[in-house]
Coordinates of C-alpha atoms in Angstrom, one line a residue:
X1 CA 91.7 58.8 7.2
X2 CA 92.9 60.6 10.2
X3 CA 92.0 61.6 13.3
X4 CA 92.6 65.3 13.9
X5 CA 93.4 66.1 17.5
X6 CA 92.1 69.5 18.8
X7 CA 93.4 70.4 22.8
X8 CA 93.9 67.7 24.7
X9 CA 91.3 65.3 23.4
X10 CA 91.7 62.8 21.1
X11 CA 89.6 59.8 19.4
X12 CA 91.1 56.4 19.2
X13 CA 88.7 55.0 16.4
X14 CA 87.3 51.9 14.7
X15 CA 85.4 52.7 11.8
X16 CA 82.9 49.8 10.7
X17 CA 80.8 50.6 7.3
X18 CA 78.3 48.5 6.8
X19 CA 76.4 49.7 5.6
X20 CA 43.2 57.3 -5.5
X21 CA 40.2 58.7 -5.2
X22 CA 39.5 55.3 -7.1
X23 CA 39.5 56.7 -10.8
X24 CA 38.8 52.7 -12.2
X25 CA 36.9 51.3 -8.9
X26 CA 33.6 50.3 -10.5
X27 CA 32.4 46.9 -9.4
X28 CA 33.1 44.5 -11.9
X29 CA 31.4 41.3 -12.7
X30 CA 32.1 38.0 -11.9
X31 CA 31.2 34.8 -10.2
X32 CA 29.7 36.3 -7.2
X33 CA 30.8 39.9 -7.4
X34 CA 32.9 39.8 -4.2
X35 CA 35.4 42.3 -3.5
X36 CA 37.8 42.0 -1.1
X37 CA 39.0 45.0 1.2
X38 CA 42.3 45.8 1.0
X39 CA 45.0 45.1 4.0
X40 CA 48.4 46.2 3.9
X41 CA 51.3 45.2 6.4
X42 CA 54.9 46.3 6.4
X43 CA 58.0 44.8 7.2
X44 CA 59.6 47.3 9.2
X45 CA 59.0 45.8 12.9
X46 CA 62.0 45.0 14.8
X47 CA 62.8 41.4 15.0
X48 CA 63.1 41.2 18.9
X49 CA 60.5 43.5 20.6
X50 CA 63.4 44.2 23.2
X51 CA 65.5 46.0 20.7
X52 CA 65.8 49.1 20.0
X53 CA 67.6 51.9 17.6
X54 CA 70.4 51.8 19.7
X55 CA 71.1 47.9 18.6
X56 CA 71.7 49.5 15.0
X57 CA 69.7 47.1 13.4
X58 CA 68.0 47.3 10.3
X59 CA 64.3 46.3 11.4
X60 CA 62.7 49.5 12.7
X61 CA 59.0 49.7 14.1
X62 CA 57.9 52.9 13.1
X63 CA 56.2 54.7 15.5
X64 CA 52.4 54.7 16.0
X65 CA 50.7 57.2 13.5
X66 CA 53.8 57.4 11.3
X67 CA 52.4 58.4 8.1
X68 CA 52.9 56.4 4.8
X69 CA 51.2 57.1 1.7
X70 CA 49.9 54.0 -1.0
X71 CA 49.0 54.5 -4.9
X72 CA 47.8 51.6 -7.1
X73 CA 47.3 50.8 -10.8
X74 CA 45.1 48.0 -12.0
X75 CA 46.1 46.1 -15.0
X76 CA 42.8 45.9 -16.9
X77 CA 43.1 42.4 -18.8
X78 CA 40.1 43.2 -21.0
X79 CA 41.5 46.2 -22.4
X80 CA 42.5 45.6 -25.9
X81 CA 44.4 48.7 -26.4
X82 CA 48.1 48.1 -24.4
X83 CA 48.0 52.0 -24.1
X84 CA 45.1 51.8 -21.7
X85 CA 45.8 48.6 -20.3
X86 CA 47.4 49.9 -16.8
X87 CA 44.8 52.4 -15.3
X88 CA 45.5 54.2 -12.1
X89 CA 43.3 52.8 -9.5
X90 CA 44.0 54.7 -5.9
X91 CA 45.4 57.8 -5.5
X92 CA 47.4 58.9 -2.6
X93 CA 45.8 56.2 0.1
X94 CA 46.8 57.5 3.5
X95 CA 47.9 54.7 6.0
X96 CA 49.0 55.0 9.9
X97 CA 51.1 52.8 11.7
X98 CA 48.8 50.7 14.1
X99 CA 49.5 51.5 17.7
X100 CA 49.1 47.8 18.9
X101 CA 51.0 46.4 16.0
X102 CA 53.7 48.1 14.1
X103 CA 53.6 45.6 11.2
X104 CA 50.0 46.7 10.9
X105 CA 48.4 50.2 9.4
X106 CA 45.2 52.3 10.1
X107 CA 43.3 53.8 7.2
X108 CA 40.9 56.3 7.0
X109 CA 39.3 55.2 3.9
X110 CA 38.9 51.4 2.9
X111 CA 39.7 50.5 -0.5
X112 CA 38.1 47.2 -2.1
X113 CA 40.1 45.1 -4.6
X114 CA 38.8 44.4 -8.0
X115 CA 36.6 41.0 -8.8
X116 CA 39.4 39.9 -11.2
X117 CA 42.1 42.7 -12.3
X118 CA 45.5 42.4 -10.4
X119 CA 46.6 45.8 -8.6
X120 CA 50.3 46.9 -8.2
X121 CA 50.8 49.2 -4.8
X122 CA 53.5 51.9 -4.2
X123 CA 54.1 52.8 -0.8
X124 CA 56.5 55.6 0.6
X125 CA 57.0 57.1 4.1
X126 CA 59.4 60.2 4.2
X127 CA 59.7 63.8 5.8
X128 CA 58.5 65.2 2.6
X129 CA 58.3 69.1 2.0
X130 CA 55.3 68.4 -0.9
X131 CA 51.8 68.1 -0.1
X132 CA 49.8 65.5 -0.5
X133 CA 46.1 65.2 -0.4
X134 CA 44.3 62.0 0.4
X135 CA 42.9 60.5 -2.7
X136 CA 43.5 63.4 -5.0
X137 CA 47.6 63.2 -5.4
X138 CA 48.3 61.5 -8.3
X139 CA 51.5 59.5 -8.2
X140 CA 54.5 61.6 -7.6
X141 CA 56.9 62.7 -10.3
X142 CA 59.5 64.2 -7.4
X143 CA 59.2 64.3 -3.8
X144 CA 61.7 66.4 -1.7
X145 CA 62.5 64.6 1.3
X146 CA 64.9 66.4 4.8
X147 CA 66.5 64.5 7.2
X148 CA 66.3 66.1 10.6
X149 CA 69.4 68.0 11.6
X150 CA 68.4 66.6 15.7
X151 CA 67.8 63.0 15.5
X152 CA 68.6 62.4 19.3
X153 CA 65.1 61.0 19.8
X154 CA 63.5 58.0 18.1
X155 CA 60.8 60.2 16.7
X156 CA 63.0 62.6 14.5
X157 CA 65.9 59.6 13.7
X158 CA 62.4 57.6 12.3
X159 CA 61.0 61.0 10.7
X160 CA 64.3 61.2 8.7
X161 CA 63.8 57.4 7.0
X162 CA 63.1 57.0 3.5
X163 CA 61.4 53.8 2.3
X164 CA 60.0 52.7 -0.4
X165 CA 58.1 49.6 -1.4
X166 CA 56.9 48.0 -4.6
X167 CA 54.3 45.0 -4.9
X168 CA 53.1 44.5 -8.6
X169 CA 50.5 42.2 -9.7
X170 CA 48.3 41.3 -6.6
X171 CA 45.7 39.0 -7.2
X172 CA 42.3 40.0 -6.0
X173 CA 42.4 38.5 -2.1
X174 CA 41.2 38.5 1.7
X175 CA 44.7 37.9 2.7
X176 CA 46.7 40.8 4.0
X177 CA 48.9 42.0 1.2
X178 CA 52.9 42.1 2.5
X179 CA 55.0 45.5 1.6
X180 CA 58.6 44.8 1.8
X181 CA 60.0 48.3 2.3
X182 CA 63.6 49.3 1.4
X183 CA 65.8 52.1 3.2
X184 CA 66.7 54.4 0.1
X185 CA 69.1 56.5 2.5
X186 CA 72.2 55.6 4.3
X187 CA 72.7 54.9 8.4
X188 CA 75.8 56.4 10.1
X189 CA 76.1 54.7 14.0
X190 CA 78.5 56.1 16.6
X191 CA 79.5 54.2 19.5
X192 CA 81.3 55.8 22.5
X193 CA 83.7 54.3 25.1
X194 CA 85.3 55.8 27.7
X195 CA 89.2 55.6 27.2
X196 CA 91.8 57.6 29.6
X197 CA 91.0 60.5 32.2
X198 CA 87.4 60.1 31.3
X199 CA 84.4 57.9 32.8
X200 CA 81.2 57.0 31.4
X201 CA 79.3 59.3 33.6
X202 CA 81.4 62.1 32.5
X203 CA 80.8 61.6 29.2
X204 CA 76.5 61.3 29.4
X205 CA 75.6 62.9 32.8
X206 CA 77.6 65.9 34.0
X207 CA 77.0 68.8 32.8
X208 CA 80.4 70.3 32.6
X209 CA 82.1 67.2 30.5
X210 CA 79.3 65.8 28.9
X211 CA 80.1 64.5 25.3
X212 CA 78.3 65.8 22.1
X213 CA 78.3 64.0 19.1
X214 CA 77.5 65.7 15.7
X215 CA 78.0 64.7 12.0
X216 CA 79.1 67.8 9.9
X217 CA 80.2 68.2 6.2
X218 CA 76.6 66.5 4.8
X219 CA 74.1 67.5 2.7
X220 CA 70.5 67.1 4.6
X221 CA 68.1 67.1 1.7
X222 CA 67.1 65.0 -1.1
X223 CA 65.1 64.6 -4.2
X224 CA 63.6 61.4 -4.5
X225 CA 61.9 60.6 -8.1
X226 CA 59.6 57.3 -7.2
X227 CA 60.0 54.6 -10.1
X228 CA 57.0 52.0 -10.8
X229 CA 59.6 50.1 -12.9
X230 CA 62.5 49.2 -10.3
X231 CA 60.8 46.3 -8.6
X232 CA 63.9 43.8 -9.8
X233 CA 66.4 46.1 -8.9
X234 CA 65.5 48.0 -5.6
X235 CA 67.1 45.3 -3.6
X236 CA 70.3 46.5 -5.3
X237 CA 71.8 50.0 -4.4
X238 CA 72.0 51.0 -8.0
X239 CA 68.4 50.4 -7.9
X240 CA 67.7 52.7 -5.2
X241 CA 70.5 55.4 -6.4
X242 CA 68.6 55.6 -9.5
X243 CA 65.7 57.6 -7.8
X244 CA 67.4 59.8 -5.3
X245 CA 69.4 63.1 -6.3
X246 CA 71.3 65.2 -3.8
X247 CA 70.2 69.0 -3.2
X248 CA 73.9 70.4 -2.8
X249 CA 73.0 73.7 -0.8
X250 CA 71.4 71.5 2.2
X251 CA 74.6 71.2 4.5
X252 CA 73.9 71.0 7.8
X253 CA 75.4 69.4 10.7
X254 CA 73.2 66.4 12.5
X255 CA 73.3 65.9 16.0
X256 CA 73.3 62.3 17.6
X257 CA 72.6 61.0 21.1
X258 CA 75.6 60.5 23.4
X259 CA 75.7 56.2 23.4
X260 CA 78.1 54.6 25.6
X261 CA 79.4 51.5 25.7
X262 CA 82.4 49.2 27.5
X263 CA 82.4 46.6 24.4
X264 CA 82.0 47.7 21.1
X265 CA 80.7 43.9 20.1
X266 CA 77.5 44.7 21.5
X267 CA 76.1 46.6 18.8
X268 CA 74.8 49.4 20.6
X269 CA 75.2 53.0 19.8
X270 CA 73.9 56.1 18.9
X271 CA 72.4 56.3 15.0
X272 CA 71.1 58.8 12.4
X273 CA 70.0 58.8 9.1
X274 CA 71.7 60.4 6.3
X275 CA 71.6 61.4 2.7
X276 CA 73.5 59.3 0.3
X277 CA 76.5 61.3 -1.1
X278 CA 80.5 61.3 -0.5
X279 CA 82.0 62.8 2.1
X280 CA 85.7 64.2 2.8
X281 CA 87.2 65.8 5.6
X282 CA 85.7 66.5 9.0
X283 CA 82.9 64.0 9.4
X284 CA 82.4 62.9 13.4
X285 CA 82.5 65.6 15.7
X286 CA 83.3 64.8 19.6
X287 CA 82.8 68.0 21.1
X288 CA 84.2 67.9 25.3
X289 CA 84.6 70.4 27.4
X290 CA 84.3 73.4 24.7
X291 CA 86.6 71.7 22.2
X292 CA 85.9 69.8 19.3
X293 CA 87.8 66.6 17.9
X294 CA 87.3 65.6 14.5
X295 CA 87.2 62.0 12.8
X296 CA 88.6 62.6 9.2
X297 CA 87.0 60.7 6.2
X298 CA 88.6 60.7 2.6
X299 CA 86.3 60.5 0.0
X300 CA 83.8 58.5 2.1
X301 CA 80.9 57.2 -0.2
X302 CA 77.8 56.7 2.1
X303 CA 75.6 54.2 -0.3
X304 CA 71.8 54.1 -0.6
X305 CA 70.7 51.1 1.7
X306 CA 74.3 50.4 3.6
X307 CA 75.1 51.4 7.4
X308 CA 78.7 52.9 8.4
X309 CA 80.0 52.3 11.8
X310 CA 82.5 54.6 14.2
X311 CA 83.6 53.1 17.4
X312 CA 85.4 56.0 18.8
X313 CA 87.2 55.3 22.4
X314 CA 87.5 58.9 24.1
X315 CA 90.9 60.0 25.7
X316 CA 91.9 63.0 27.8
X317 CA 95.1 62.7 26.2
X318 CA 97.0 63.5 22.7
X319 CA 97.7 61.2 19.9
X320 CA 97.3 60.5 16.1
X321 CA 95.8 57.0 14.7
X322 CA 95.7 55.9 10.9
X323 CA 92.8 53.9 9.8
X324 CA 93.2 51.9 7.1
X325 CA 91.3 49.8 5.0
X326 CA 87.6 49.1 6.0
X327 CA 84.9 46.8 5.0
X328 CA 81.6 47.5 3.8
X329 CA 78.2 45.3 4.4
X330 CA 75.1 45.9 3.8
X331 CA 72.6 47.5 6.1
X332 CA 70.8 45.0 7.7
X333 CA 70.1 42.6 11.0
X334 CA 73.1 40.8 10.5
X335 CA 76.0 41.7 12.4
X336 CA 78.3 43.9 10.4
X337 CA 81.9 42.9 9.4
X338 CA 84.2 44.4 11.5
X339 CA 88.0 46.0 11.5
X340 CA 90.7 44.3 13.6
X341 CA 90.7 47.4 16.7
X342 CA 93.9 49.2 17.0
X343 CA 96.2 48.9 19.9

């Protein structure tokens, strides 16, 4: 992997790759016929309330009002015919993130558990081109997800995220049911540090010298085929990848925030959600004073559920560096394994 130099700017790089209407909702008979309202929670709130997405962590609280969709099947243990034992119970339940507690959801329509039978839940958030209608849309065979090409704001970054949760065989209960969501796409993190001949202020705040960071050569759309049978493998890259297909004719640049730091070990960075794919050639573009400098990659595989970090030292002199081998770690709240900084 090499850095291509254009004009007088070069970037010395450390790359760290880390990473429904209720069709069967009839009241059933039981000891007392009690039916509990279904309440769901998510695992997507930040571990530390003071964290922001600039820390590069896994845990991102979705913004208030962010839309999630839930479907549920009921396993009817009283059905003698196995072909009809599993029945759709909830179609397209519309949930939004609560403004006071990002782990909880607000609902338009309340649904209740059956008295005895278990439910299996399937929940998703994404920026879909498909139309989903409350209580009418059946479990989707395919959803077309689009990542935004401008991800400088938290709203655009989070809207670009595609997350999916499966919770099988939940018994009727009064407690809140936790849904464990998994990130299906990849995350690319970019941190900038001022080097020779340039200051942080010039990189961020001075109009004539401000640095712009863009990812190039990536597809921005993916076809998602949600599966009801990947509960055991959704925690693996192979399980997540099995539900995704890259849309090849969707290449477009993605703009990130310009985030600077004086210490690459503090985790501060900009980040963008990217469709899992293999990229080759120009990848991270740094535009400074009208000139582009690219960080090149060679067949870099962006994997589902992984994060990839680039620590870039920006200088106003010429030069070339070769970056050799890098390490990969899961997109998680744990620190990324790092490559030794080049001298």
